């Protein structure tokens, strides 16, 4: 199953309310509601482009692929690249000097 992974992108952009953020970014109430509730069966190219601009990403970054139970995940399956692993980071466990280095790298990338 291919799904739109809006909540991860919103968290990465420090936006806890996906629907409000999408609505503020130019999506209609109904479209932002469908995206935020993951009730999307299709997406227009216009919306896909706007999502990429809002999140500063590529279309591959917008989607997550979850193999169906009967489907085998093989290395030659092109959708395997869209599988995402959940990584939780506890910033309280990272020493302050490392956090400063990370912040410096982020500032340099802007």
PDB file of C-alpha atoms in Angstrom:
ATOM      1  CA  UNK A   1       0.000   0.000   0.000  1.00  0.00           C
ATOM      2  CA  UNK A   2       1.307   3.402  -0.942  1.00  0.00           C
ATOM      3  CA  UNK A   3       0.397   6.217   1.438  1.00  0.00           C
ATOM      4  CA  UNK A   4       1.014   9.934   1.678  1.00  0.00           C
ATOM      5  CA  UNK A   5       3.263  10.575   4.696  1.00  0.00           C
ATOM      6  CA  UNK A   6       2.245  14.141   5.579  1.00  0.00           C
ATOM      7  CA  UNK A   7       2.542  13.839   9.363  1.00  0.00           C
ATOM      8  CA  UNK A   8       6.241  12.946   9.277  1.00  0.00           C
ATOM      9  CA  UNK A   9       6.972  15.905   7.027  1.00  0.00           C
ATOM     10  CA  UNK A  10       4.964  18.243   9.245  1.00  0.00           C
ATOM     11  CA  UNK A  11       6.837  17.061  12.339  1.00  0.00           C
ATOM     12  CA  UNK A  12      10.147  17.643  10.548  1.00  0.00           C
ATOM     13  CA  UNK A  13       8.990  21.191   9.770  1.00  0.00           C
ATOM     14  CA  UNK A  14       7.894  21.723  13.383  1.00  0.00           C
ATOM     15  CA  UNK A  15       4.228  21.857  12.376  1.00  0.00           C
ATOM     16  CA  UNK A  16       2.137  19.730  14.765  1.00  0.00           C
ATOM     17  CA  UNK A  17      -1.200  20.442  13.045  1.00  0.00           C
ATOM     18  CA  UNK A  18      -0.936  19.052   9.514  1.00  0.00           C
ATOM     19  CA  UNK A  19      -4.386  20.196   8.358  1.00  0.00           C
ATOM     20  CA  UNK A  20      -3.891  23.781   9.541  1.00  0.00           C
ATOM     21  CA  UNK A  21      -0.391  23.945   8.033  1.00  0.00           C
ATOM     22  CA  UNK A  22      -1.562  22.653   4.658  1.00  0.00           C
ATOM     23  CA  UNK A  23      -4.555  24.986   4.694  1.00  0.00           C
ATOM     24  CA  UNK A  24      -2.272  27.935   5.489  1.00  0.00           C
ATOM     25  CA  UNK A  25       0.049  26.815   2.671  1.00  0.00           C
ATOM     26  CA  UNK A  26      -2.626  27.167   0.002  1.00  0.00           C
ATOM     27  CA  UNK A  27      -4.602  23.927   0.063  1.00  0.00           C
ATOM     28  CA  UNK A  28      -8.374  24.034   0.352  1.00  0.00           C
ATOM     29  CA  UNK A  29      -9.953  22.925   3.606  1.00  0.00           C
ATOM     30  CA  UNK A  30     -11.198  19.685   2.068  1.00  0.00           C
ATOM     31  CA  UNK A  31      -7.887  18.733   0.420  1.00  0.00           C
ATOM     32  CA  UNK A  32      -5.861  19.536   3.547  1.00  0.00           C
ATOM     33  CA  UNK A  33      -8.348  17.528   5.614  1.00  0.00           C
ATOM     34  CA  UNK A  34      -8.051  14.486   3.307  1.00  0.00           C
ATOM     35  CA  UNK A  35      -4.246  14.675   3.287  1.00  0.00           C
ATOM     36  CA  UNK A  36      -4.011  15.094   7.068  1.00  0.00           C
ATOM     37  CA  UNK A  37      -6.401  12.169   7.704  1.00  0.00           C
ATOM     38  CA  UNK A  38      -4.615  10.016   5.094  1.00  0.00           C
ATOM     39  CA  UNK A  39      -7.900   9.555   3.215  1.00  0.00           C
ATOM     40  CA  UNK A  40      -6.364  10.134  -0.204  1.00  0.00           C
ATOM     41  CA  UNK A  41      -6.859   7.635  -3.017  1.00  0.00           C
ATOM     42  CA  UNK A  42      -5.429   9.921  -5.683  1.00  0.00           C
ATOM     43  CA  UNK A  43      -3.531  13.173  -5.914  1.00  0.00           C
ATOM     44  CA  UNK A  44      -3.443  15.748  -8.679  1.00  0.00           C
ATOM     45  CA  UNK A  45      -0.145  16.778 -10.198  1.00  0.00           C
ATOM     46  CA  UNK A  46      -0.868  20.327  -9.084  1.00  0.00           C
ATOM     47  CA  UNK A  47      -1.250  19.229  -5.444  1.00  0.00           C
ATOM     48  CA  UNK A  48       1.828  17.013  -5.718  1.00  0.00           C
ATOM     49  CA  UNK A  49       3.877  19.956  -6.971  1.00  0.00           C
ATOM     50  CA  UNK A  50       2.542  22.255  -4.249  1.00  0.00           C
ATOM     51  CA  UNK A  51       3.353  19.680  -1.543  1.00  0.00           C
ATOM     52  CA  UNK A  52       6.910  19.420  -2.875  1.00  0.00           C
ATOM     53  CA  UNK A  53       7.261  23.200  -2.752  1.00  0.00           C
ATOM     54  CA  UNK A  54       5.759  23.494   0.739  1.00  0.00           C
ATOM     55  CA  UNK A  55       7.987  20.768   2.198  1.00  0.00           C
ATOM     56  CA  UNK A  56      10.995  21.480  -0.047  1.00  0.00           C
ATOM     57  CA  UNK A  57      11.206  17.842  -1.072  1.00  0.00           C
ATOM     58  CA  UNK A  58      10.807  15.455  -3.991  1.00  0.00           C
ATOM     59  CA  UNK A  59       7.734  13.299  -4.648  1.00  0.00           C
ATOM     60  CA  UNK A  60       9.566  10.255  -3.232  1.00  0.00           C
ATOM     61  CA  UNK A  61       9.823  12.050   0.117  1.00  0.00           C
ATOM     62  CA  UNK A  62       6.049  12.445   0.266  1.00  0.00           C
ATOM     63  CA  UNK A  63       5.173   8.774   0.075  1.00  0.00           C
ATOM     64  CA  UNK A  64       5.677   5.696   2.187  1.00  0.00           C
ATOM     65  CA  UNK A  65       5.249   2.167   0.908  1.00  0.00           C
ATOM     66  CA  UNK A  66       3.970  -0.544   3.239  1.00  0.00           C
ATOM     67  CA  UNK A  67       3.954  -3.986   1.608  1.00  0.00           C
ATOM     68  CA  UNK A  68       0.673  -5.888   1.799  1.00  0.00           C
ATOM     69  CA  UNK A  69       0.715  -9.107   3.824  1.00  0.00           C
ATOM     70  CA  UNK A  70       0.677 -11.313   0.717  1.00  0.00           C
ATOM     71  CA  UNK A  71       3.269  -9.182  -1.091  1.00  0.00           C
ATOM     72  CA  UNK A  72       6.938 -10.035  -0.737  1.00  0.00           C
ATOM     73  CA  UNK A  73       9.366  -7.186  -0.247  1.00  0.00           C
ATOM     74  CA  UNK A  74      12.221  -8.053  -2.559  1.00  0.00           C
ATOM     75  CA  UNK A  75      15.297  -5.907  -3.242  1.00  0.00           C
ATOM     76  CA  UNK A  76      14.377  -5.627  -6.927  1.00  0.00           C
ATOM     77  CA  UNK A  77      10.976  -4.091  -6.095  1.00  0.00           C
ATOM     78  CA  UNK A  78      11.293  -0.389  -6.996  1.00  0.00           C
ATOM     79  CA  UNK A  79       8.825   0.554  -4.243  1.00  0.00           C
ATOM     80  CA  UNK A  80      11.239  -0.772  -1.605  1.00  0.00           C
ATOM     81  CA  UNK A  81      13.007   2.578  -1.764  1.00  0.00           C
ATOM     82  CA  UNK A  82       9.855   4.177  -0.346  1.00  0.00           C
ATOM     83  CA  UNK A  83       9.809   2.035   2.794  1.00  0.00           C
ATOM     84  CA  UNK A  84      10.497   4.156   5.833  1.00  0.00           C
ATOM     85  CA  UNK A  85      11.863   3.034   9.127  1.00  0.00           C
ATOM     86  CA  UNK A  86      10.636   4.758  12.229  1.00  0.00           C
ATOM     87  CA  UNK A  87      13.508   6.426  14.034  1.00  0.00           C
ATOM     88  CA  UNK A  88      12.930   8.027  17.393  1.00  0.00           C
ATOM     89  CA  UNK A  89      15.563  10.419  18.667  1.00  0.00           C
ATOM     90  CA  UNK A  90      15.744  11.372  22.305  1.00  0.00           C
ATOM     91  CA  UNK A  91      17.595  14.699  22.378  1.00  0.00           C
ATOM     92  CA  UNK A  92      18.065  14.387  26.132  1.00  0.00           C
ATOM     93  CA  UNK A  93      20.540  11.559  25.538  1.00  0.00           C
ATOM     94  CA  UNK A  94      22.760  13.561  23.173  1.00  0.00           C
ATOM     95  CA  UNK A  95      25.577  15.547  24.823  1.00  0.00           C
ATOM     96  CA  UNK A  96      25.280  19.326  24.517  1.00  0.00           C
ATOM     97  CA  UNK A  97      28.473  19.680  22.484  1.00  0.00           C
ATOM     98  CA  UNK A  98      27.081  17.248  19.897  1.00  0.00           C
ATOM     99  CA  UNK A  99      23.800  19.179  19.730  1.00  0.00           C
ATOM    100  CA  UNK A 100      25.804  22.359  19.100  1.00  0.00           C
ATOM    101  CA  UNK A 101      27.656  20.628  16.247  1.00  0.00           C
ATOM    102  CA  UNK A 102      24.363  19.451  14.758  1.00  0.00           C
ATOM    103  CA  UNK A 103      22.885  22.958  15.019  1.00  0.00           C
ATOM    104  CA  UNK A 104      25.969  24.387  13.307  1.00  0.00           C
ATOM    105  CA  UNK A 105      25.677  21.880  10.440  1.00  0.00           C
ATOM    106  CA  UNK A 106      22.002  22.741  10.008  1.00  0.00           C
ATOM    107  CA  UNK A 107      22.734  26.476   9.908  1.00  0.00           C
ATOM    108  CA  UNK A 108      25.429  25.888   7.267  1.00  0.00           C
ATOM    109  CA  UNK A 109      22.982  23.921   5.091  1.00  0.00           C
ATOM    110  CA  UNK A 110      20.410  26.747   4.958  1.00  0.00           C
TER     111      UNK A 110
END
